mmCIF file of C-alpha atoms and ligand atoms in Angstrom:
data_model
loop_
_atom_site.group_PDB
_atom_site.id
_atom_site.type_symbol
_atom_site.label_atom_id
_atom_site.label_comp_id
_atom_site.label_asym_id
_atom_site.label_seq_id
_atom_site.Cartn_x
_atom_site.Cartn_y
_atom_site.Cartn_z
ATOM 1 C CA UNK J 240 -0.288 -0.208 -0.067
ATOM 2 C CA UNK J 241 3.302 2.492 0.610
ATOM 3 C CA UNK J 242 4.391 1.506 -2.816
ATOM 4 C CA UNK J 243 1.886 2.995 -4.542
ATOM 5 C CA UNK J 244 0.612 5.859 -2.509
ATOM 6 C CA UNK J 245 4.001 6.672 -2.763
ATOM 7 C CA UNK J 246 4.360 5.563 -6.354
ATOM 8 C CA UNK J 247 0.671 8.059 -6.229
ATOM 9 C CA UNK J 248 2.726 11.136 -4.703
ATOM 10 C CA UNK J 249 5.500 11.537 -7.551
ATOM 11 C CA UNK J 250 3.247 10.688 -10.089
ATOM 12 C CA UNK J 251 1.561 13.864 -8.580
ATOM 13 C CA UNK J 252 4.498 15.788 -8.114
ATOM 14 C CA UNK J 253 5.690 14.959 -11.920
ATOM 15 C CA UNK J 254 2.613 15.952 -13.457
ATOM 16 C CA UNK J 255 2.084 19.146 -11.434
ATOM 17 C CA UNK J 256 6.330 20.016 -12.841
ATOM 18 C CA UNK J 257 5.629 19.227 -16.309
ATOM 19 C CA UNK J 258 2.405 21.249 -16.289
ATOM 20 C CA UNK J 259 3.855 24.448 -14.994
ATOM 21 C CA UNK J 260 7.129 23.803 -17.527
ATOM 22 C CA UNK J 261 4.959 24.252 -19.972
ATOM 23 C CA UNK J 262 2.664 26.815 -18.823
ATOM 24 C CA UNK J 263 5.178 29.807 -17.010
ATOM 25 C CA UNK J 264 7.657 30.104 -18.540
ATOM 26 C CA UNK J 265 11.985 31.095 -16.994
ATOM 27 C CA UNK J 266 12.202 34.881 -15.673
ATOM 28 C CA UNK J 267 15.648 34.624 -17.261
ATOM 29 C CA UNK J 268 14.636 33.072 -20.670
ATOM 30 C CA UNK J 269 11.570 35.845 -20.402
ATOM 31 C CA UNK J 270 14.754 38.575 -19.808
ATOM 32 C CA UNK J 271 17.253 37.952 -22.443
ATOM 33 C CA UNK J 272 15.222 37.636 -25.416
ATOM 34 C CA UNK J 273 13.248 41.447 -24.966
ATOM 35 C CA UNK J 274 16.358 42.745 -23.614
ATOM 36 C CA UNK J 275 17.950 40.968 -27.541
ATOM 37 C CA UNK J 276 15.143 42.576 -29.543
ATOM 38 C CA UNK J 277 15.548 45.970 -27.933
ATOM 39 C CA UNK J 278 18.705 45.984 -28.827
ATOM 40 C CA UNK J 279 18.373 44.361 -32.306
ATOM 41 C CA UNK J 280 17.100 46.427 -35.251
ATOM 42 C CA UNK J 281 15.491 44.538 -37.540
ATOM 43 C CA UNK J 282 15.498 46.323 -41.088
ATOM 44 C CA UNK J 283 14.609 43.328 -42.965
ATOM 45 C CA UNK J 284 11.834 42.510 -40.186
ATOM 46 C CA UNK J 285 12.842 38.920 -40.441
ATOM 47 C CA UNK J 286 11.927 38.579 -36.339
ATOM 48 C CA UNK J 287 8.220 39.181 -36.690
ATOM 49 C CA UNK J 288 6.745 36.583 -34.797
ATOM 50 C CA UNK J 289 9.285 38.639 -32.157
ATOM 51 C CA UNK J 290 5.914 40.093 -30.417
ATOM 52 C CA UNK J 291 4.121 39.834 -26.741
ATOM 53 C CA UNK J 292 2.787 37.279 -26.285
ATOM 54 C CA UNK J 293 5.712 34.286 -26.980
ATOM 55 C CA UNK J 294 8.358 36.696 -25.465
ATOM 56 C CA UNK J 295 5.749 36.264 -22.363
ATOM 57 C CA UNK J 296 6.705 32.808 -23.692
ATOM 58 C CA UNK J 297 9.699 31.734 -25.144
ATOM 59 C CA UNK J 298 8.825 28.508 -25.060
ATOM 60 C CA UNK J 299 6.405 26.498 -25.369
ATOM 61 C CA UNK J 300 7.756 22.827 -23.903
ATOM 62 C CA UNK J 301 10.378 21.807 -26.499
ATOM 63 C CA UNK J 302 9.219 24.188 -28.848
ATOM 64 C CA UNK J 303 9.738 28.098 -29.081
ATOM 65 C CA UNK J 304 6.966 30.424 -31.542
ATOM 66 C CA UNK J 305 10.133 32.322 -31.709
ATOM 67 C CA UNK J 306 12.016 32.419 -35.386
ATOM 68 C CA UNK J 307 15.615 31.009 -34.799
ATOM 69 C CA UNK J 308 14.911 29.902 -30.486
ATOM 70 C CA UNK J 309 15.418 26.258 -29.602
ATOM 71 C CA UNK J 310 14.161 25.117 -26.618
ATOM 72 C CA UNK J 311 15.415 22.285 -24.631
ATOM 73 C CA UNK J 312 12.985 21.304 -21.532
ATOM 74 C CA UNK J 313 10.922 24.272 -21.431
ATOM 75 C CA UNK J 314 14.245 26.187 -21.122
ATOM 76 C CA UNK J 315 16.023 28.458 -25.043
ATOM 77 C CA UNK J 316 19.037 25.662 -25.270
ATOM 78 C CA UNK J 317 19.388 27.243 -29.115
ATOM 79 C CA UNK J 318 19.387 31.307 -30.842
ATOM 80 C CA UNK J 319 20.290 31.019 -34.383
ATOM 81 C CA UNK J 320 19.706 34.611 -35.896
ATOM 82 C CA UNK J 321 22.041 34.834 -38.697
ATOM 83 C CA UNK J 322 21.972 36.291 -42.064
ATOM 84 C CA UNK J 323 19.283 38.646 -41.348
ATOM 85 C CA UNK J 324 20.411 42.040 -41.878
ATOM 86 C CA UNK J 325 20.265 41.984 -38.133
ATOM 87 C CA UNK J 326 21.598 45.708 -37.186
ATOM 88 C CA UNK J 327 21.964 46.853 -33.113
ATOM 89 C CA UNK J 328 24.380 45.707 -30.656
ATOM 90 C CA UNK J 329 24.071 42.439 -28.409
ATOM 91 C CA UNK J 330 22.476 42.931 -25.435
ATOM 92 C CA UNK J 331 24.631 42.076 -22.511
ATOM 93 C CA UNK J 332 21.229 40.416 -20.882
ATOM 94 C CA UNK J 333 22.067 38.346 -22.570
ATOM 95 C CA UNK J 334 23.586 36.212 -20.298
ATOM 96 C CA UNK J 335 19.985 35.438 -18.402
ATOM 97 C CA UNK J 336 19.564 32.980 -21.330
ATOM 98 C CA UNK J 337 21.855 30.081 -18.472
ATOM 99 C CA UNK J 338 20.811 27.538 -20.464
ATOM 100 C CA UNK J 339 22.022 28.619 -23.924
ATOM 101 C CA UNK J 340 24.753 26.442 -25.684
ATOM 102 C CA UNK J 341 25.147 27.736 -29.715
ATOM 103 C CA UNK J 342 24.819 31.519 -30.043
ATOM 104 C CA UNK J 343 25.276 32.177 -33.888
ATOM 105 C CA UNK J 344 24.294 36.025 -35.068
ATOM 106 C CA UNK J 345 26.800 35.360 -38.136
ATOM 107 C CA UNK J 346 26.389 37.316 -41.322
ATOM 108 C CA UNK J 347 24.503 40.682 -39.957
ATOM 109 C CA UNK J 348 25.791 43.788 -39.469
ATOM 110 C CA UNK J 349 25.898 44.140 -35.870
ATOM 111 C CA UNK J 350 27.629 46.412 -33.674
ATOM 112 C CA UNK J 351 29.060 47.194 -30.410
ATOM 113 C CA UNK J 352 31.504 45.129 -28.466
ATOM 114 C CA UNK J 353 31.000 41.158 -27.303
ATOM 115 C CA UNK J 354 29.635 41.748 -24.261
ATOM 116 C CA UNK J 355 32.486 39.582 -21.379
ATOM 117 C CA UNK J 356 29.090 38.560 -19.518
ATOM 118 C CA UNK J 357 28.576 36.190 -21.636
ATOM 119 C CA UNK J 358 31.505 34.226 -19.127
ATOM 120 C CA UNK J 359 27.577 33.790 -17.725
ATOM 121 C CA UNK J 360 27.184 31.454 -21.017
ATOM 122 C CA UNK J 361 28.854 28.325 -18.059
ATOM 123 C CA UNK J 362 27.317 25.540 -21.323
ATOM 124 C CA UNK J 363 27.779 27.128 -23.914
ATOM 125 C CA UNK J 364 29.569 25.279 -26.617
ATOM 126 C CA UNK J 365 28.754 27.544 -30.007
ATOM 127 C CA UNK J 366 30.096 31.495 -30.279
ATOM 128 C CA UNK J 367 29.727 32.280 -33.564
ATOM 129 C CA UNK J 368 29.322 36.014 -34.015
ATOM 130 C CA UNK J 369 31.265 35.586 -37.715
ATOM 131 C CA UNK J 370 30.430 38.483 -40.811
ATOM 132 C CA UNK J 371 29.263 41.235 -38.875
ATOM 133 C CA UNK J 372 30.698 45.144 -37.558
ATOM 134 C CA UNK J 373 31.604 43.708 -34.439
ATOM 135 C CA UNK J 374 34.574 45.632 -32.768
ATOM 136 C CA UNK J 375 35.959 46.438 -29.104
ATOM 137 C CA UNK J 376 38.616 43.066 -27.571
ATOM 138 C CA UNK J 377 37.708 39.733 -27.503
ATOM 139 C CA UNK J 378 36.861 39.552 -23.717
ATOM 140 C CA UNK J 379 38.884 37.034 -21.619
ATOM 141 C CA UNK J 380 36.332 35.951 -19.531
ATOM 142 C CA UNK J 381 34.937 33.425 -21.893
ATOM 143 C CA UNK J 382 37.502 31.110 -20.664
ATOM 144 C CA UNK J 383 35.441 31.554 -18.483
ATOM 145 C CA UNK J 384 32.791 28.904 -20.780
ATOM 146 C CA UNK J 385 34.674 26.200 -20.564
ATOM 147 C CA UNK J 386 32.709 23.719 -22.778
ATOM 148 C CA UNK J 387 33.006 26.389 -26.007
ATOM 149 C CA UNK J 388 33.926 23.738 -28.439
ATOM 150 C CA UNK J 389 33.227 26.831 -31.391
ATOM 151 C CA UNK J 390 35.085 29.842 -31.700
ATOM 152 C CA UNK J 391 34.054 32.507 -34.539
ATOM 153 C CA UNK J 392 34.427 36.430 -34.575
ATOM 154 C CA UNK J 393 36.082 35.638 -38.844
ATOM 155 C CA UNK J 394 35.333 38.974 -40.873
ATOM 156 C CA UNK J 395 34.376 41.630 -37.894
ATOM 157 C CA UNK J 396 36.416 44.723 -36.458
ATOM 158 C CA UNK J 397 37.467 43.997 -33.621
ATOM 159 C CA UNK J 398 40.908 45.025 -32.538
ATOM 160 C CA UNK J 399 43.422 44.737 -29.395
ATOM 161 C CA UNK J 400 45.397 40.723 -28.882
ATOM 162 C CA UNK J 401 44.137 37.811 -28.064
ATOM 163 C CA UNK J 402 43.120 36.397 -25.581
ATOM 164 C CA UNK J 403 45.767 34.347 -24.390
ATOM 165 C CA UNK J 404 43.294 32.556 -21.456
ATOM 166 C CA UNK J 405 41.650 31.148 -24.289
ATOM 167 C CA UNK J 406 44.203 28.402 -24.709
ATOM 168 C CA UNK J 407 43.065 27.091 -21.349
ATOM 169 C CA UNK J 408 39.805 26.534 -23.225
ATOM 170 C CA UNK J 409 40.942 22.108 -23.517
ATOM 171 C CA UNK J 410 37.054 21.216 -25.921
ATOM 172 C CA UNK J 411 38.285 24.589 -28.263
ATOM 173 C CA UNK J 412 38.038 22.521 -31.736
ATOM 174 C CA UNK J 413 37.720 25.189 -33.594
ATOM 175 C CA UNK J 414 38.655 28.923 -33.338
ATOM 176 C CA UNK J 415 38.949 31.315 -35.646
ATOM 177 C CA UNK J 416 39.428 35.309 -35.247
ATOM 178 C CA UNK J 417 40.188 36.127 -39.010
ATOM 179 C CA UNK J 418 40.399 39.244 -40.555
ATOM 180 C CA UNK J 419 40.045 41.455 -38.144
ATOM 181 C CA UNK J 420 41.830 44.288 -36.117
ATOM 182 C CA UNK J 421 43.351 42.725 -33.572
ATOM 183 C CA UNK J 422 47.742 42.902 -32.915
ATOM 184 C CA UNK J 423 49.948 41.742 -30.876
ATOM 185 C CA UNK J 424 51.435 38.448 -30.099
ATOM 186 C CA UNK J 425 49.383 35.327 -30.571
ATOM 187 C CA UNK J 426 49.230 33.210 -27.601
ATOM 188 C CA UNK J 427 51.606 29.696 -27.741
ATOM 189 C CA UNK J 428 48.738 28.070 -26.036
ATOM 190 C CA UNK J 429 46.553 28.208 -29.313
ATOM 191 C CA UNK J 430 48.991 28.084 -31.435
ATOM 192 C CA UNK J 431 50.532 25.493 -29.951
ATOM 193 C CA UNK J 432 49.959 22.277 -28.898
ATOM 194 C CA UNK J 433 50.621 21.430 -25.585
ATOM 195 C CA UNK J 434 49.782 18.127 -23.416
ATOM 196 C CA UNK J 435 46.186 17.448 -25.079
ATOM 197 C CA UNK J 436 45.367 21.674 -25.717
ATOM 198 C CA UNK J 437 44.403 22.303 -30.034
ATOM 199 C CA UNK J 438 46.010 23.684 -32.746
ATOM 200 C CA UNK J 439 44.980 26.267 -34.792
ATOM 201 C CA UNK J 440 46.730 27.359 -37.587
ATOM 202 C CA UNK J 441 48.338 30.485 -40.013
ATOM 203 C CA UNK J 442 43.846 30.047 -41.820
ATOM 204 C CA UNK J 443 42.124 31.004 -38.263
ATOM 205 C CA UNK J 444 44.876 33.735 -37.625
ATOM 206 C CA UNK J 445 45.131 35.752 -41.022
ATOM 207 C CA UNK J 446 43.821 39.294 -42.397
ATOM 208 C CA UNK J 447 45.245 41.019 -39.145
ATOM 209 C CA UNK J 448 47.330 43.353 -40.158
ATOM 210 C CA UNK J 449 49.584 43.130 -36.489
ATOM 211 C CA UNK J 450 48.944 40.433 -35.330
ATOM 212 C CA UNK J 451 52.608 38.587 -35.545
ATOM 213 C CA UNK J 452 54.557 34.990 -34.077
ATOM 214 C CA UNK J 453 53.974 32.046 -35.130
ATOM 215 C CA UNK J 454 51.855 29.759 -37.223
ATOM 216 C CA UNK J 455 52.778 34.018 -38.873
ATOM 217 C CA UNK J 456 55.518 35.520 -39.802
ATOM 218 C CA UNK J 457 57.997 36.790 -36.517
ATOM 219 C CA UNK J 458 56.920 40.330 -35.956
ATOM 220 C CA UNK J 459 58.422 43.139 -38.716
ATOM 221 C CA UNK J 460 61.742 44.361 -37.628
ATOM 222 C CA UNK J 461 60.845 47.288 -35.641
ATOM 223 C CA UNK J 462 60.255 49.437 -38.897
ATOM 224 C CA UNK J 463 61.446 49.334 -41.769
ATOM 225 C CA UNK J 464 63.696 47.410 -43.643
ATOM 226 C CA UNK J 465 66.987 48.250 -45.400
ATOM 227 C CA UNK J 466 66.248 49.353 -48.544
ATOM 228 C CA UNK J 467 63.364 51.122 -47.656
ATOM 229 C CA UNK J 468 66.449 53.092 -45.343
ATOM 230 C CA UNK J 469 69.165 53.603 -47.654
ATOM 231 C CA UNK J 470 66.112 55.230 -49.920
ATOM 232 C CA UNK J 471 64.350 57.605 -47.711
ATOM 233 C CA UNK J 472 68.029 59.096 -47.304
ATOM 234 C CA UNK J 473 68.612 59.067 -50.583
ATOM 235 C CA UNK J 474 64.830 61.347 -50.678
ATOM 236 C CA UNK J 475 65.383 62.955 -48.605
ATOM 237 C CA UNK J 476 69.473 64.137 -48.898
ATOM 238 C CA UNK J 477 67.888 65.098 -52.171
ATOM 239 C CA UNK J 478 64.826 67.207 -50.776
ATOM 240 C CA UNK J 479 66.946 68.768 -48.301
ATOM 241 C CA UNK J 480 69.514 69.831 -51.132
ATOM 242 C CA UNK J 481 66.613 70.527 -53.463
ATOM 243 C CA UNK J 482 65.037 72.532 -50.790
ATOM 244 C CA UNK J 483 68.074 74.338 -49.596
ATOM 245 C CA UNK J 484 68.671 75.281 -53.663
ATOM 246 C CA UNK J 485 65.795 77.461 -54.180
ATOM 247 C CA UNK J 486 66.177 78.749 -50.631
ATOM 248 C CA UNK J 487 68.879 80.552 -52.109
ATOM 249 C CA UNK J 488 66.744 81.021 -55.796
ATOM 250 C CA UNK J 489 64.455 82.826 -53.550
ATOM 251 C CA UNK J 490 66.604 84.588 -51.718
ATOM 252 C CA UNK J 491 68.724 86.021 -54.513
ATOM 253 C CA UNK J 492 65.874 86.677 -56.992
ATOM 254 C CA UNK J 493 64.901 88.377 -53.332
ATOM 255 C CA UNK J 494 67.372 90.637 -52.363
ATOM 256 C CA UNK J 495 67.888 91.168 -56.636
ATOM 257 C CA UNK J 496 64.230 92.924 -56.507
ATOM 258 C CA UNK J 497 64.454 94.711 -53.112
ATOM 259 C CA UNK J 498 68.200 95.580 -54.457
ATOM 260 C CA UNK J 499 65.680 96.800 -57.593
ATOM 261 C CA UNK J 500 63.136 98.774 -54.957
ATOM 262 C CA UNK J 501 65.888 100.394 -53.316
ATOM 263 C CA UNK J 502 67.582 101.640 -56.474
ATOM 264 C CA UNK J 503 63.994 102.862 -57.654
ATOM 265 C CA UNK J 504 64.042 104.651 -54.698
ATOM 266 C CA UNK J 505 66.672 106.143 -54.634
ATOM 267 C CA UNK J 506 66.524 107.291 -57.747
ATOM 268 C CA UNK J 507 62.679 108.802 -57.151
ATOM 269 C CA UNK J 508 64.800 110.507 -55.064
ATOM 270 C CA UNK J 509 67.053 111.882 -57.009
ATOM 271 C CA UNK J 510 65.719 115.647 -58.185
ATOM 272 C CA UNK J 511 65.453 115.360 -61.819
ATOM 273 C CA UNK J 512 67.964 116.823 -63.801
HETATM 274 C C1 LIG P 295 18.914 38.690 -15.498
HETATM 275 O O1 LIG P 295 20.948 39.280 -15.723
HETATM 276 C C2 LIG P 295 20.861 40.420 -14.451
HETATM 277 C C3 LIG P 295 22.475 40.597 -14.479
HETATM 278 O O2 LIG P 295 23.368 39.586 -14.366
HETATM 279 C C4 LIG P 295 20.091 40.188 -13.074
HETATM 280 O O3 LIG P 295 20.219 40.933 -12.527
HETATM 281 C C5 LIG P 295 19.212 40.204 -13.422
HETATM 282 O O4 LIG P 295 18.633 39.389 -11.906
HETATM 283 C C6 LIG P 295 18.729 38.413 -13.844
HETATM 284 N N1 LIG P 295 17.024 38.169 -14.076
HETATM 285 C C7 LIG P 295 16.560 38.708 -14.697
HETATM 286 C C8 LIG P 295 14.933 37.627 -14.517
HETATM 287 O O5 LIG P 295 16.456 40.156 -15.074
HETATM 288 C C1 LIG P 296 1.351 25.659 -26.761
HETATM 289 O O1 LIG P 296 1.731 23.852 -27.604
HETATM 290 C C2 LIG P 296 0.257 22.984 -27.198
HETATM 291 C C3 LIG P 296 0.619 21.626 -27.895
HETATM 292 O O2 LIG P 296 1.248 21.584 -28.243
HETATM 293 C C4 LIG P 296 -1.037 23.864 -28.168
HETATM 294 O O3 LIG P 296 -2.024 22.995 -27.694
HETATM 295 C C5 LIG P 296 -0.772 25.609 -27.149
HETATM 296 O O4 LIG P 296 -1.712 26.764 -28.082
HETATM 297 C C6 LIG P 296 0.516 26.060 -27.355
HETATM 298 N N1 LIG P 296 0.383 26.959 -26.881
HETATM 299 C C7 LIG P 296 1.406 28.498 -27.193
HETATM 300 C C8 LIG P 296 1.022 29.740 -26.533
HETATM 301 O O5 LIG P 296 1.869 28.896 -28.316
HETATM 302 C C1 LIG P 297 22.109 35.503 -47.167
HETATM 303 O O1 LIG P 297 20.276 35.839 -46.998
HETATM 304 C C2 LIG P 297 20.376 35.653 -48.421
HETATM 305 C C3 LIG P 297 18.829 36.612 -47.975
HETATM 306 O O2 LIG P 297 17.952 36.605 -47.953
HETATM 307 C C4 LIG P 297 20.438 35.184 -49.772
HETATM 308 O O3 LIG P 297 20.250 34.790 -51.416
HETATM 309 C C5 LIG P 297 21.715 34.002 -49.095
HETATM 310 O O4 LIG P 297 22.215 32.710 -50.109
HETATM 311 C C6 LIG P 297 21.855 34.041 -47.744
HETATM 312 N N1 LIG P 297 23.319 33.630 -47.071
HETATM 313 C C7 LIG P 297 24.321 32.264 -47.212
HETATM 314 C C8 LIG P 297 25.112 32.322 -46.349
HETATM 315 O O5 LIG P 297 23.007 31.490 -46.406
HETATM 316 C C1 LIG P 298 17.371 42.949 -46.098
HETATM 317 O O1 LIG P 298 16.514 44.076 -47.519
HETATM 318 C C2 LIG P 298 18.319 44.051 -48.469
HETATM 319 C C3 LIG P 298 17.243 45.649 -48.692
HETATM 320 O O2 LIG P 298 16.041 45.102 -49.037
HETATM 321 C C4 LIG P 298 17.957 43.110 -49.168
HETATM 322 O O3 LIG P 298 19.143 43.549 -50.082
HETATM 323 C C5 LIG P 298 19.385 42.111 -48.138
HETATM 324 O O4 LIG P 298 19.061 40.879 -49.565
HETATM 325 C C6 LIG P 298 17.310 41.314 -47.459
HETATM 326 N N1 LIG P 298 17.785 40.178 -46.110
HETATM 327 C C7 LIG P 298 18.210 39.529 -46.033
HETATM 328 C C8 LIG P 298 18.873 38.235 -45.482
HETATM 329 O O5 LIG P 298 16.239 38.862 -46.585
HETATM 330 C C1 LIG P 299 29.841 30.489 -39.002
HETATM 331 O O1 LIG P 299 28.857 30.991 -39.486
HETATM 332 C C2 LIG P 299 28.737 31.418 -40.996
HETATM 333 C C3 LIG P 299 28.348 32.249 -41.664
HETATM 334 O O2 LIG P 299 26.592 31.981 -41.375
HETATM 335 C C4 LIG P 299 29.493 29.749 -41.274
HETATM 336 O O3 LIG P 299 30.114 30.223 -42.802
HETATM 337 C C5 LIG P 299 30.676 29.549 -40.826
HETATM 338 O O4 LIG P 299 31.225 27.727 -40.939
HETATM 339 C C6 LIG P 299 30.140 29.980 -39.378
HETATM 340 N N1 LIG P 299 31.063 28.176 -38.200
HETATM 341 C C7 LIG P 299 31.477 26.867 -37.988
HETATM 342 C C8 LIG P 299 32.398 27.065 -37.195
HETATM 343 O O5 LIG P 299 30.262 26.839 -38.274
HETATM 344 C C1 LIG P 300 56.422 25.941 -31.224
HETATM 345 O O1 LIG P 300 56.642 25.063 -31.054
HETATM 346 C C2 LIG P 300 57.654 24.858 -32.003
HETATM 347 C C3 LIG P 300 58.533 23.463 -31.727
HETATM 348 O O2 LIG P 300 56.918 22.449 -30.948
HETATM 349 C C4 LIG P 300 58.538 25.574 -31.482
HETATM 350 O O3 LIG P 300 59.601 26.059 -32.430
HETATM 351 C C5 LIG P 300 57.832 26.932 -31.370
HETATM 352 O O4 LIG P 300 58.643 28.161 -31.336
HETATM 353 C C6 LIG P 300 56.855 27.181 -30.572
HETATM 354 N N1 LIG P 300 55.663 28.055 -31.138
HETATM 355 C C7 LIG P 300 55.789 28.866 -29.644
HETATM 356 C C8 LIG P 300 55.008 30.526 -30.023
HETATM 357 O O5 LIG P 300 55.724 28.797 -28.866
HETATM 358 C C1 LIG P 301 44.128 24.652 -41.472
HETATM 359 O O1 LIG P 301 42.633 23.604 -40.666
HETATM 360 C C2 LIG P 301 41.719 23.947 -41.116
HETATM 361 C C3 LIG P 301 40.660 22.883 -40.008
HETATM 362 O O2 LIG P 301 42.281 21.981 -38.783
HETATM 363 C C4 LIG P 301 41.745 22.378 -42.170
HETATM 364 O O3 LIG P 301 40.609 22.539 -43.174
HETATM 365 C C5 LIG P 301 42.965 23.537 -43.409
HETATM 366 O O4 LIG P 301 43.199 22.761 -44.140
HETATM 367 C C6 LIG P 301 44.407 24.442 -42.308
HETATM 368 N N1 LIG P 301 45.089 24.565 -42.806
HETATM 369 C C7 LIG P 301 46.223 24.524 -43.821
HETATM 370 C C8 LIG P 301 46.842 25.727 -44.717
HETATM 371 O O5 LIG P 301 46.451 23.696 -43.495
#
C-alpha cells in the first residue's frame, strides 16, 4: 500500500511539475530575449514573430514560437539569428539565457562590443559572431565558458590582443579570428600543441595587420627594411638639396628685387635734372 501511495505522490509531483513547465516560462529566458529583441534592429522584418505574446512565453515546452530560438525542457538552448540583415548591438542580458548552448548571430550588421557578460553562459559550446561589424576587444572572460567548442569571430572589426587565457579552453576545436584588426603576439597556447590542447593553423589568424608570431610570420623588424631606410635617406638628402637650392634662389631673387626697389627709391629721391 505504502509503495502505491508513494508512487501516486511522485506521479502527482511529476505531472504538476510538467504542467508548471508548460505554463510558466523561465523568467531569465524571458528577460534575456526581451532585452535581446530591444537591442537588435530588424530593418527587413525578419523577426516578425518576436511579439509580446511569444516573448512572454519563449518556450512552449520544447517548442519556441520565436524564430531562431530552440528550446529544450522549457529553456532556450539555441539561438540562431544568422544572415537576417540585423543591426544594433548584442545585449549584455544575453547572459540571462543561462541554458544557452549555441549562439549564432553571424552574417548580420551588428556593431558594438562582444559583451563580457557572456561569461555567465557556462553551457555555451558554440559562439559564432562572424561577419558582423563588432568592435572592441575579445573578452578574456570567455574562458569562463569551459565547454566552448567553437569560437568563430572572423570578419569583424575587433582590436587589441588575442587573450592568452583562451588557450585553457580544452574543448576548443574551432577558433577563427581571421580578418579583424587584432594586434600583438599569437598566444602560444592557441598556436602550439601542448599536452592535449588543440592547435590552430595560420588560417585562423590571417587578415589581421598587426598580429604576429607562429603560425604567422614573426614580428616585423621595428619599422623598416634596409632598402626602405636607404631609399628614405637618399630621398631626404635629395629633397633637402632641392630645398636649399630653391631657398638660395628665392633669397637671391628677393635681394635682387629689393635692390631694384631701393634703386628705384633712390632714383625717385634723386632730383630730376
Ligand atoms: C538577469 O541578469 C541580471 C544581471 O546579470 C540579473 O541581475 C537578473 O537577476 C537576471 N534575471 C532577470 C529575470 O532579470
Ligand atoms: C503550446 O503547445 C500546445 C500543444 O502543442 C498548444 O496547444 C498551445 O496552443 C501552445 N501554446 C502557445 C501559446 O503557443
Ligand atoms: C543570406 O540571405 C540572403 C537573402 O535572403 C540569401 O540570398 C543568401 O543565400 C543567404 N546566405 C547564406 C549563406 O545563407
Ligand atoms: C534585406 O533587405 C535588403 C534591402 O532591401 C536586401 O538587399 C537583403 O538581401 C535583405 N536581407 C535578407 C536576409 O533578406
Ligand atoms: C559561422 O557562421 C558562418 C556563416 O553564418 C558559417 O559560414 C561558418 O561556417 C560558421 N562557423 C562555424 C565554425 O561553424
Ligand atoms: C611552437 O613549437 C615549436 C616546436 O614544437 C617551437 O619551435 C616554436 O617556437 C613554438 N612556438 C611558440 C610560439 O611557442
Ligand atoms: C588549417 O586547419 C583547418 C581546420 O583544422 C584545415 O581545414 C585547413 O586545411 C588547414 N590549413 C592549412 C593551410 O593547413
